[in-house]
């Protein structure tokens, strides 16, 4: 066309007809973005990818299952020619030109009347980057800008809308990379961060100097006294107009007393939102290469807190019933009571050679896995001097992950005569595994 630069503009396409011609991978990338901005998306193509078919099935796209006709662009605001047939794309371009509809060309940008920038959103800001038909460079620049926004290097803090309140943020199992983008953003936006011992601590190093950090590990001892103090602190700071992040390991609702904090906030009229975290009973075994379910092996997993031993008056767990389950058990806060729990499971009928994998300091630099059976668990924990935090996985999935250590335990596994030092599995790279 010409050598002029493009004129950037943010199109507001909600409820406006947008036509995508072609049903392949280019369309598959563009259509969700159009749906996200509320466009009335019409897709013209004799065939579509399964992913697009899914969007058609859920009613988010209207599919015209045939070849392109010029009249498809009547009453249209915007169109994308995304077929792999140059002649068809040419026809779409011409029909668009005649109707003064801006048209993107997937095959040849020089013939298009509009270009799609590399885009991303963060914190209510849309970033759109257009280099001169160098899509990879655009994408890289877009990524760098978004990354810096997430890190807070680009933040324009004075312009940001900041509403006071409490955000419960789940920090994931320990590795600072495993927090969600939303969680990270809430941290960067906080005026006050109330952090637990198990919350990924490295992330606290990124907080600005003016952010108040309340370390829960340093609050008065005793479970209820401490919780009351936390409730008091978050409510008081929020009422003073601050943005408070309650920062925990894993997910705040999984043995995290998160809902007690929600109730305290509600009672005080403080707005509170929740950002879920990757919870350790699922994430820690996963990182250590132990699947909590496996086809043909375990069709259920049951997560239990072991902080109260079986038989204790305060116990809410029906241990005899748990012992009857055939699937995976994931025990948390259970290092101290593990011998009593193993005893209860054996008494209830689980077999003595049931595989057990204890993952200590999951996703953190010192991560290691101690293998045992229900019978040897107590001795193995003592031998290996296992200390919390640890996740204890009980069941045949442990043998799936470590076939050489539990030979013959799972049908078809562990009988290959592999040397007992073999059997590397996903996640084992940083894990010291010690055999039962
Ligand atoms: N809210 C947290 C759990 C808090 S209870 C979550 O959703 O994950 C604390 C227990 O979680 C610990 O005793 C331990 O059993 C488990 N845990 C948490 N992080 C862990 C980690 N990185 N490695 C092993 N176990 C972990």
XYZ file of C-alpha atoms and ligand atoms in Angstrom:
462
model
C 0.000 0.000 0.000
C 2.222 2.806 1.211
C 4.934 3.602 3.712
C 2.872 5.578 6.201
C 2.738 4.295 9.776
C -0.512 2.873 11.113
C -3.007 4.961 13.020
C -3.611 3.208 16.362
C -7.142 3.011 17.620
C -8.965 0.924 20.228
C -11.992 -0.664 18.579
C -15.060 -1.092 20.754
C -16.659 -4.085 19.122
C -19.238 -5.160 21.700
C -22.357 -6.474 19.907
C -20.954 -5.411 16.536
C -20.737 -7.891 13.693
C -17.210 -9.106 13.074
C -16.530 -11.654 10.342
C -13.680 -14.137 10.461
C -13.115 -16.039 7.237
C -11.284 -19.328 7.730
C -11.496 -21.951 10.448
C -7.884 -22.945 10.998
C -5.236 -22.046 13.511
C -5.099 -18.327 12.748
C -8.849 -18.043 13.308
C -8.525 -20.134 16.435
C -6.086 -17.594 17.877
C -8.147 -14.533 16.940
C -11.680 -15.651 17.744
C -11.284 -15.894 21.557
C -9.902 -12.356 21.634
C -12.921 -11.116 19.703
C -15.274 -12.991 22.018
C -13.500 -11.457 25.011
C -14.346 -7.940 23.795
C -17.995 -8.846 23.274
C -18.018 -8.867 19.466
C -20.807 -10.620 17.559
C -18.460 -13.070 15.867
C -19.451 -14.749 12.587
C -17.086 -17.369 11.254
C -17.285 -18.426 7.622
C -15.531 -21.648 6.677
C -16.471 -25.093 5.364
C -14.367 -26.605 8.189
C -13.215 -25.525 11.639
C -10.742 -26.817 14.231
C -12.170 -28.724 17.222
C -11.390 -25.753 19.487
C -13.504 -23.447 17.306
C -16.212 -26.075 17.175
C -16.287 -25.924 20.959
C -16.889 -22.171 20.849
C -19.657 -22.715 18.301
C -21.200 -25.364 20.536
C -21.231 -23.034 23.514
C -22.952 -20.345 21.428
C -20.080 -17.867 21.508
C -19.572 -17.862 17.739
C -21.981 -18.135 14.808
C -20.585 -20.571 12.257
C -21.539 -20.311 8.581
C -20.476 -23.736 7.354
C -19.611 -22.912 3.741
C -17.309 -20.871 1.545
C -17.118 -17.068 1.694
C -19.646 -14.900 -0.118
C -19.219 -11.143 -0.519
C -22.552 -10.522 1.206
C -21.075 -11.986 4.413
C -19.518 -8.571 4.937
C -22.801 -6.657 4.776
C -23.552 -4.846 8.027
C -20.056 -5.717 9.220
C -17.663 -3.548 11.201
C -14.454 -5.493 11.015
C -13.166 -8.591 9.342
C -10.269 -11.005 9.353
C -9.268 -12.927 6.226
C -7.607 -15.980 7.748
C -7.846 -18.731 5.156
C -4.797 -20.449 3.696
C -6.088 -19.742 0.188
C -4.721 -16.483 -1.230
C -7.524 -16.217 -3.780
C -10.173 -16.372 -1.056
C -8.311 -13.830 1.074
C -8.116 -11.563 -1.982
C -11.856 -11.866 -2.450
C -12.473 -11.014 1.207
C -10.171 -7.996 0.935
C -11.990 -6.754 -2.155
C -15.447 -7.239 -0.631
C -14.281 -5.460 2.528
C -12.792 -2.574 0.571
C -16.026 -2.136 -1.368
C -17.986 -1.944 1.893
C -15.366 0.154 3.709
C -14.836 -2.513 6.304
C -11.362 -2.681 7.783
C -9.818 -6.025 6.957
C -6.896 -7.912 8.471
C -5.027 -10.316 6.202
C -3.380 -13.341 7.742
C -1.378 -14.122 4.614
C -0.148 -10.760 3.384
C -0.063 -7.700 5.633
C 0.864 -5.400 2.771
C -2.595 -5.937 1.309
C -4.481 -5.415 4.580
C -6.294 -2.293 5.732
C -5.725 -3.158 9.380
C -3.038 -4.925 11.383
C -3.495 -6.883 14.568
C -1.097 -5.751 17.267
C 0.432 -8.086 19.826
C -1.781 -7.465 22.824
C -2.044 -8.241 26.496
C -3.845 -6.909 29.522
C -2.632 -6.198 32.991
C -4.304 -4.326 35.781
C -7.013 -2.876 33.553
C -4.480 -1.628 30.991
C -4.410 -2.933 27.421
C -0.965 -3.073 25.875
C -0.910 -3.233 22.076
C 2.354 -3.315 20.136
C 2.718 -2.938 16.377
C 6.128 -3.218 14.823
C 6.364 -2.882 11.087
C 5.037 -6.369 10.231
C 7.440 -8.088 12.602
C 5.003 -10.084 14.736
C 7.641 -11.842 16.801
C 9.335 -8.609 17.716
C 5.944 -7.104 18.628
C 5.202 -10.106 20.830
C 8.550 -9.846 22.574
C 8.143 -6.150 23.283
C 4.589 -6.806 24.504
C 5.904 -9.531 26.827
C 8.604 -7.275 28.213
C 6.148 -4.484 28.920
C 3.678 -6.841 30.607
C 6.452 -8.438 32.623
C 7.597 -5.056 33.879
C 4.027 -4.121 34.728
C 3.673 -7.345 36.720
C 6.960 -6.725 38.440
C 5.857 -3.193 39.193
C 8.745 -1.559 37.289
C 6.125 0.119 35.117
C 3.268 0.966 37.417
C 2.241 4.622 37.154
C 1.087 4.224 40.765
C -0.480 7.671 41.121
C -2.997 6.979 38.377
C -4.040 3.615 39.711
C -7.427 3.125 41.236
C -6.954 1.774 44.719
C -9.816 0.599 46.819
C -9.329 -0.246 50.445
C -10.139 -3.727 51.640
C -8.711 -7.137 52.267
C -7.538 -9.610 49.634
C -6.890 -13.198 50.668
C -4.023 -14.334 48.469
C -2.975 -17.965 48.145
C 0.760 -18.000 47.489
C 1.090 -21.587 46.251
C 3.246 -24.328 47.736
C 6.502 -22.428 48.169
C 8.319 -21.795 44.899
C 7.752 -18.065 44.253
C 7.096 -18.821 40.571
C 3.991 -20.773 41.524
C 1.854 -17.865 42.711
C -0.869 -16.777 40.264
C -0.577 -13.607 38.214
C -3.558 -12.178 40.097
C -1.922 -13.017 43.423
C 1.329 -11.393 42.430
C -0.501 -8.298 41.254
C -2.428 -8.012 44.520
C 0.861 -8.218 46.419
C 2.398 -5.462 44.316
C -0.665 -3.305 44.980
C -0.756 -3.810 48.728
C -0.184 -1.204 51.418
C -0.049 -3.883 54.114
C 0.925 -7.549 53.768
C 0.105 -9.967 56.567
C 2.239 -13.024 55.803
C 2.397 -16.541 57.204
C 5.488 -18.618 57.746
C 4.600 -20.934 54.844
C 3.816 -18.135 52.352
C 6.480 -17.923 49.604
C 8.819 -15.548 51.364
C 11.017 -14.564 48.435
C 8.093 -12.588 47.048
C 8.149 -10.337 50.092
C 11.564 -9.090 49.015
C 9.909 -7.358 46.049
C 7.596 -5.249 48.217
C 8.183 -1.511 48.124
C 9.850 0.176 51.114
C 6.618 1.869 52.167
C 4.654 -1.382 52.425
C 3.957 -2.520 55.973
C 4.851 -6.170 56.473
C 3.167 -7.934 59.383
C 4.909 -11.233 60.075
C 2.391 -13.599 61.609
C 5.199 -15.840 62.870
C 6.064 -13.008 65.251
C 2.570 -12.512 66.660
C 1.678 -13.811 70.144
C 1.646 -17.600 70.438
C -1.407 -19.804 70.815
C -3.711 -20.615 67.930
C -6.772 -18.565 68.845
C -4.884 -15.615 70.286
C -2.884 -15.406 67.087
C -5.945 -15.680 64.839
C -7.782 -12.993 66.809
C -4.796 -10.727 66.434
C -4.645 -11.368 62.670
C -8.351 -10.604 62.326
C -7.885 -7.433 64.338
C -4.897 -6.276 62.258
C -6.461 -6.848 58.831
C -9.767 -5.224 59.802
C -8.122 -2.256 61.475
C -5.785 -1.512 58.560
C -8.586 -1.885 55.995
C -10.831 0.467 57.963
C -7.941 2.953 57.938
C -8.201 2.950 54.114
C -5.381 0.520 53.356
C -5.236 -2.289 50.839
C -4.441 -5.346 52.897
C -3.177 -8.633 51.515
C -3.527 -11.678 53.736
C -0.790 -13.841 52.288
C -0.666 -17.587 52.927
C 0.982 -20.703 51.629
C -1.087 -22.856 49.287
C -4.732 -21.838 49.263
C -6.253 -19.800 52.095
C -9.285 -22.063 52.385
C -7.367 -25.333 52.707
C -6.540 -25.596 56.411
C -5.827 -21.894 56.255
C -8.595 -20.376 58.380
C -9.383 -18.108 55.438
C -13.096 -18.161 56.022
C -12.708 -16.994 59.609
C -10.974 -13.928 58.229
C -13.777 -13.416 55.725
C -16.320 -13.508 58.547
C -14.289 -11.028 60.603
C -14.122 -8.647 57.630
C -17.840 -8.964 56.886
C -18.715 -8.268 60.476
C -16.660 -5.071 60.318
C -18.094 -4.086 56.910
C -14.706 -4.451 55.193
C -14.815 -5.584 51.535
C -12.895 -8.801 51.035
C -11.928 -10.726 47.906
C -10.268 -14.094 47.375
C -7.457 -15.061 45.030
C -7.092 -18.839 45.100
C -3.677 -20.472 45.328
C -2.201 -23.765 44.180
C -2.833 -25.936 47.180
C 0.021 -28.097 48.491
C -1.821 -31.465 48.744
C -2.140 -31.401 44.956
C 0.819 -29.235 43.916
C 3.521 -30.766 46.123
C 2.997 -34.395 45.028
C 2.725 -33.137 41.423
C 6.020 -31.285 41.631
C 7.627 -34.395 43.106
C 6.308 -36.498 40.239
C 3.615 -38.341 42.210
C 0.185 -38.209 40.545
C -2.675 -38.038 43.048
C -4.849 -39.939 40.544
C -3.846 -42.417 37.866
C -6.053 -44.310 35.444
C -6.729 -47.811 36.656
C -5.031 -47.128 40.002
C -6.832 -44.398 41.937
C -10.149 -42.802 41.108
C -10.240 -40.627 44.186
C -7.956 -38.707 46.462
C -8.834 -37.694 49.970
C -7.081 -34.829 51.719
C -6.972 -35.085 55.498
C -5.419 -32.950 58.194
C -3.395 -35.073 60.582
C -2.938 -32.401 63.212
C -5.289 -34.254 65.567
C -4.505 -37.955 66.034
C -7.079 -40.706 65.402
C -9.145 -41.436 68.463
C -8.738 -37.932 69.909
C -11.920 -36.342 71.259
C -11.611 -33.385 68.841
C -11.070 -35.538 65.761
C -13.607 -34.958 62.969
C -12.237 -37.755 60.760
C -13.829 -41.181 60.534
C -10.548 -43.128 60.374
C -12.124 -46.607 60.107
C -14.037 -45.369 57.057
C -10.901 -43.733 55.624
C -9.031 -47.014 56.038
C -11.658 -48.669 53.839
C -11.003 -46.288 50.930
C -8.939 -47.777 48.152
C -7.736 -44.546 46.589
C -5.062 -41.999 47.412
C -4.826 -40.386 50.842
C -3.020 -37.083 51.139
C -2.118 -36.265 54.723
C -1.202 -32.743 55.774
C 0.222 -31.494 59.061
C 0.688 -35.154 59.810
C 4.398 -35.681 60.480
C 3.989 -35.827 64.240
C 0.912 -38.053 64.224
C 1.951 -40.232 61.281
C 2.631 -43.317 63.450
C -0.853 -43.126 65.012
C -2.437 -42.565 61.606
C -0.602 -45.516 60.037
C -1.751 -47.633 62.958
C -5.370 -46.589 62.445
C -5.207 -47.299 58.707
C -3.705 -50.750 59.308
C -6.285 -51.499 62.005
C -9.018 -50.475 59.581
C -7.855 -52.871 56.892
C -5.283 -51.127 54.686
C -2.458 -53.471 53.876
C 0.932 -53.155 55.537
C 2.797 -52.875 52.229
C 0.708 -49.896 51.019
C 3.227 -47.491 49.425
C 3.810 -44.133 51.114
C 5.666 -41.120 49.743
C 6.566 -38.260 52.056
C 7.437 -35.067 50.209
C 9.276 -32.577 52.399
C 9.736 -28.890 51.560
C 7.901 -29.400 48.268
C 8.846 -27.041 45.391
C 11.513 -25.465 47.588
C 15.299 -25.822 47.277
C 15.512 -28.587 49.896
C 12.719 -30.694 48.422
C 13.122 -34.431 48.985
C 10.933 -37.507 48.940
C 11.124 -40.239 51.556
C 9.573 -43.541 50.521
C 8.053 -46.003 52.967
C 5.164 -48.386 53.438
C 2.419 -48.051 56.022
C 4.337 -50.603 58.085
C 7.707 -48.837 57.906
C 6.442 -45.248 57.984
C 7.244 -44.518 61.625
C 10.783 -45.895 61.366
C 11.443 -44.157 58.034
C 10.309 -40.761 59.335
C 12.634 -41.138 62.319
C 15.552 -42.431 60.224
C 15.266 -39.586 57.742
C 14.527 -37.009 60.452
C 11.519 -35.722 58.558
C 10.269 -32.355 59.755
C 7.279 -30.275 58.629
C 6.251 -29.059 56.179
C 5.641 -32.392 54.528
C 2.869 -33.984 52.494
C 2.335 -37.688 53.113
C 0.867 -39.516 50.129
C -0.546 -42.974 50.843
C -1.553 -45.372 48.077
C -0.552 -47.156 44.905
C 0.036 -43.900 43.012
C 3.325 -43.749 44.926
C 4.298 -47.073 43.340
C 3.277 -45.712 39.940
C 5.783 -42.914 40.424
C 8.475 -45.146 41.926
C 8.001 -48.576 40.343
C 11.499 -49.807 41.104
C 11.036 -49.173 44.822
C 7.700 -50.981 44.981
C 8.218 -53.852 42.592
C 5.078 -55.677 41.520
C 2.811 -53.388 43.514
C 1.017 -51.941 40.489
C -0.007 -54.227 37.625
C 2.352 -53.894 34.687
C 4.764 -51.606 36.535
C 8.044 -52.237 38.270
C 8.678 -55.667 36.778
C 11.065 -54.601 34.109
C 14.099 -55.495 36.137
C 15.301 -51.902 36.112
C 18.109 -51.355 38.600
C 16.810 -49.975 41.875
C 18.650 -46.724 41.329
C 16.690 -46.037 38.111
C 13.158 -44.819 37.632
C 13.564 -41.093 37.230
C 10.203 -39.435 36.998
C 9.038 -35.924 36.245
C 9.964 -33.636 39.092
C 12.616 -35.970 40.433
C 15.357 -33.744 39.092
C 15.547 -31.614 42.198
C 14.269 -34.269 44.548
C 16.422 -36.517 46.646
C 14.454 -39.746 46.812
C 15.214 -42.227 49.548
C 13.863 -45.728 49.231
C 11.551 -47.471 51.667
N -3.168 -23.625 53.075
C -2.083 -24.566 52.817
C -1.974 -25.644 53.857
C -1.726 -25.143 55.253
S -1.572 -26.440 56.405
C -2.265 -25.156 51.419
O -3.304 -24.973 50.788
O -1.340 -25.810 50.941
C 0.149 -26.676 56.459
C 0.531 -28.025 55.871
O 0.540 -27.955 54.466
C 1.913 -28.486 56.226
O 1.930 -29.100 57.481
C 2.181 -29.495 55.132
O 1.505 -30.695 55.368
C 1.507 -28.840 53.965
N 2.464 -28.064 53.136
C 2.326 -26.783 52.784
N 3.335 -26.397 51.979
C 4.130 -27.471 51.813
C 5.323 -27.730 51.086
N 5.913 -26.775 50.359
N 5.860 -28.966 51.136
C 5.272 -29.938 51.838
N 4.144 -29.753 52.547
C 3.557 -28.545 52.529
